[in-house]
Amino acid sequence: MKQSDFMKRIVVAASLLLLAGCTMTKEAEVSSVDTISGLVRLSYNQSMMQTAKYDTYTAQGTANKQCQQMGYATAVPYGQPVQTCSLISGSVCMNTKVTIQYQCRGVAFTQTKPTW
């Protein structure tokens, strides 16, 4: 193997490692809903060697919409994000599921027109 081919491979490998370590914004999606207790859970996946975050504004909007569909007025962040290893290879966690919880609050009123 030529030295230039070897250097190209090293540059490509180093680039892949650097890209794998970049922070990515993930879209948290509704993963479970508990209507009785008013809890909405949103989740996203984070691969090994990946730093992921979620957009709090978008997640808040998703949670609000889900709460309103259940008859509540709004959603309030509840607790800290919970990380669970969802894919293990040997003793290494290859993928982590991050779950964000929201508590639904208030009663949504719908305005109706008078019948007279």
PDB file of N, CA, C and O in Angstrom, residues 67-68 70-74 104-110:
ATOM      1  N   CYS A  67     -51.352  16.842  25.342  1.00  0.00           N
ATOM      2  CA  CYS A  67     -52.172  17.117  26.525  1.00  0.00           C
ATOM      3  C   CYS A  67     -53.525  17.699  26.129  1.00  0.00           C
ATOM      4  O   CYS A  67     -54.563  17.326  26.693  1.00  0.00           O
ATOM      5  N   GLN A  68     -53.529  18.599  25.167  1.00  0.00           N
ATOM      6  CA  GLN A  68     -54.783  19.210  24.724  1.00  0.00           C
ATOM      7  C   GLN A  68     -55.705  18.176  24.083  1.00  0.00           C
ATOM      8  O   GLN A  68     -56.922  18.267  24.222  1.00  0.00           O
ATOM      9  N   MET A  70     -56.041  15.296  25.131  1.00  0.00           N
ATOM     10  CA  MET A  70     -56.613  14.551  26.255  1.00  0.00           C
ATOM     11  C   MET A  70     -57.524  15.425  27.118  1.00  0.00           C
ATOM     12  O   MET A  70     -58.040  14.978  28.133  1.00  0.00           O
ATOM     13  N   GLY A  71     -57.693  16.708  26.755  1.00  0.00           N
ATOM     14  CA  GLY A  71     -58.587  17.585  27.492  1.00  0.00           C
ATOM     15  C   GLY A  71     -57.911  18.486  28.508  1.00  0.00           C
ATOM     16  O   GLY A  71     -58.582  19.184  29.263  1.00  0.00           O
ATOM     17  N   TYR A  72     -56.596  18.465  28.555  1.00  0.00           N
ATOM     18  CA  TYR A  72     -55.854  19.342  29.465  1.00  0.00           C
ATOM     19  C   TYR A  72     -55.470  20.631  28.737  1.00  0.00           C
ATOM     20  O   TYR A  72     -55.493  20.693  27.515  1.00  0.00           O
ATOM     21  N   ALA A  73     -55.083  21.648  29.497  1.00  0.00           N
ATOM     22  CA  ALA A  73     -54.752  22.944  28.912  1.00  0.00           C
ATOM     23  C   ALA A  73     -53.308  23.028  28.424  1.00  0.00           C
ATOM     24  O   ALA A  73     -53.040  23.545  27.342  1.00  0.00           O
ATOM     25  N   THR A  74     -52.373  22.499  29.210  1.00  0.00           N
ATOM     26  CA  THR A  74     -50.960  22.668  28.875  1.00  0.00           C
ATOM     27  C   THR A  74     -50.113  21.555  29.489  1.00  0.00           C
ATOM     28  O   THR A  74     -50.597  20.774  30.307  1.00  0.00           O
ATOM     29  N   CYS A 104     -49.440  16.967  32.379  1.00  0.00           N
ATOM     30  CA  CYS A 104     -50.518  17.793  31.829  1.00  0.00           C
ATOM     31  C   CYS A 104     -51.223  18.515  32.970  1.00  0.00           C
ATOM     32  O   CYS A 104     -51.465  17.928  34.024  1.00  0.00           O
ATOM     33  N   ARG A 105     -51.543  19.787  32.752  1.00  0.00           N
ATOM     34  CA  ARG A 105     -52.176  20.592  33.802  1.00  0.00           C
ATOM     35  C   ARG A 105     -53.351  21.376  33.231  1.00  0.00           C
ATOM     36  O   ARG A 105     -53.372  21.712  32.052  1.00  0.00           O
ATOM     37  N   GLY A 106     -54.272  21.704  34.113  1.00  0.00           N
ATOM     38  CA  GLY A 106     -55.399  22.558  33.756  1.00  0.00           C
ATOM     39  C   GLY A 106     -56.443  21.828  32.919  1.00  0.00           C
ATOM     40  O   GLY A 106     -56.227  20.727  32.438  1.00  0.00           O
ATOM     41  N   VAL A 107     -57.564  22.481  32.761  1.00  0.00           N
ATOM     42  CA  VAL A 107     -58.654  21.925  31.963  1.00  0.00           C
ATOM     43  C   VAL A 107     -58.845  22.812  30.750  1.00  0.00           C
ATOM     44  O   VAL A 107     -58.946  24.032  30.872  1.00  0.00           O
ATOM     45  N   ALA A 108     -58.888  22.194  29.583  1.00  0.00           N
ATOM     46  CA  ALA A 108     -59.102  22.955  28.358  1.00  0.00           C
ATOM     47  C   ALA A 108     -60.592  23.170  28.170  1.00  0.00           C
ATOM     48  O   ALA A 108     -61.374  22.228  28.200  1.00  0.00           O
ATOM     49  N   PHE A 109     -60.980  24.417  28.003  1.00  0.00           N
ATOM     50  CA  PHE A 109     -62.390  24.746  27.772  1.00  0.00           C
ATOM     51  C   PHE A 109     -62.581  25.010  26.284  1.00  0.00           C
ATOM     52  O   PHE A 109     -61.771  25.681  25.663  1.00  0.00           O
ATOM     53  N   THR A 110     -63.652  24.510  25.756  1.00  0.00           N
ATOM     54  CA  THR A 110     -63.992  24.812  24.364  1.00  0.00           C
ATOM     55  C   THR A 110     -65.156  25.793  24.388  1.00  0.00           C
ATOM     56  O   THR A 110     -66.119  25.625  25.135  1.00  0.00           O
TER      57      THR A 110
END
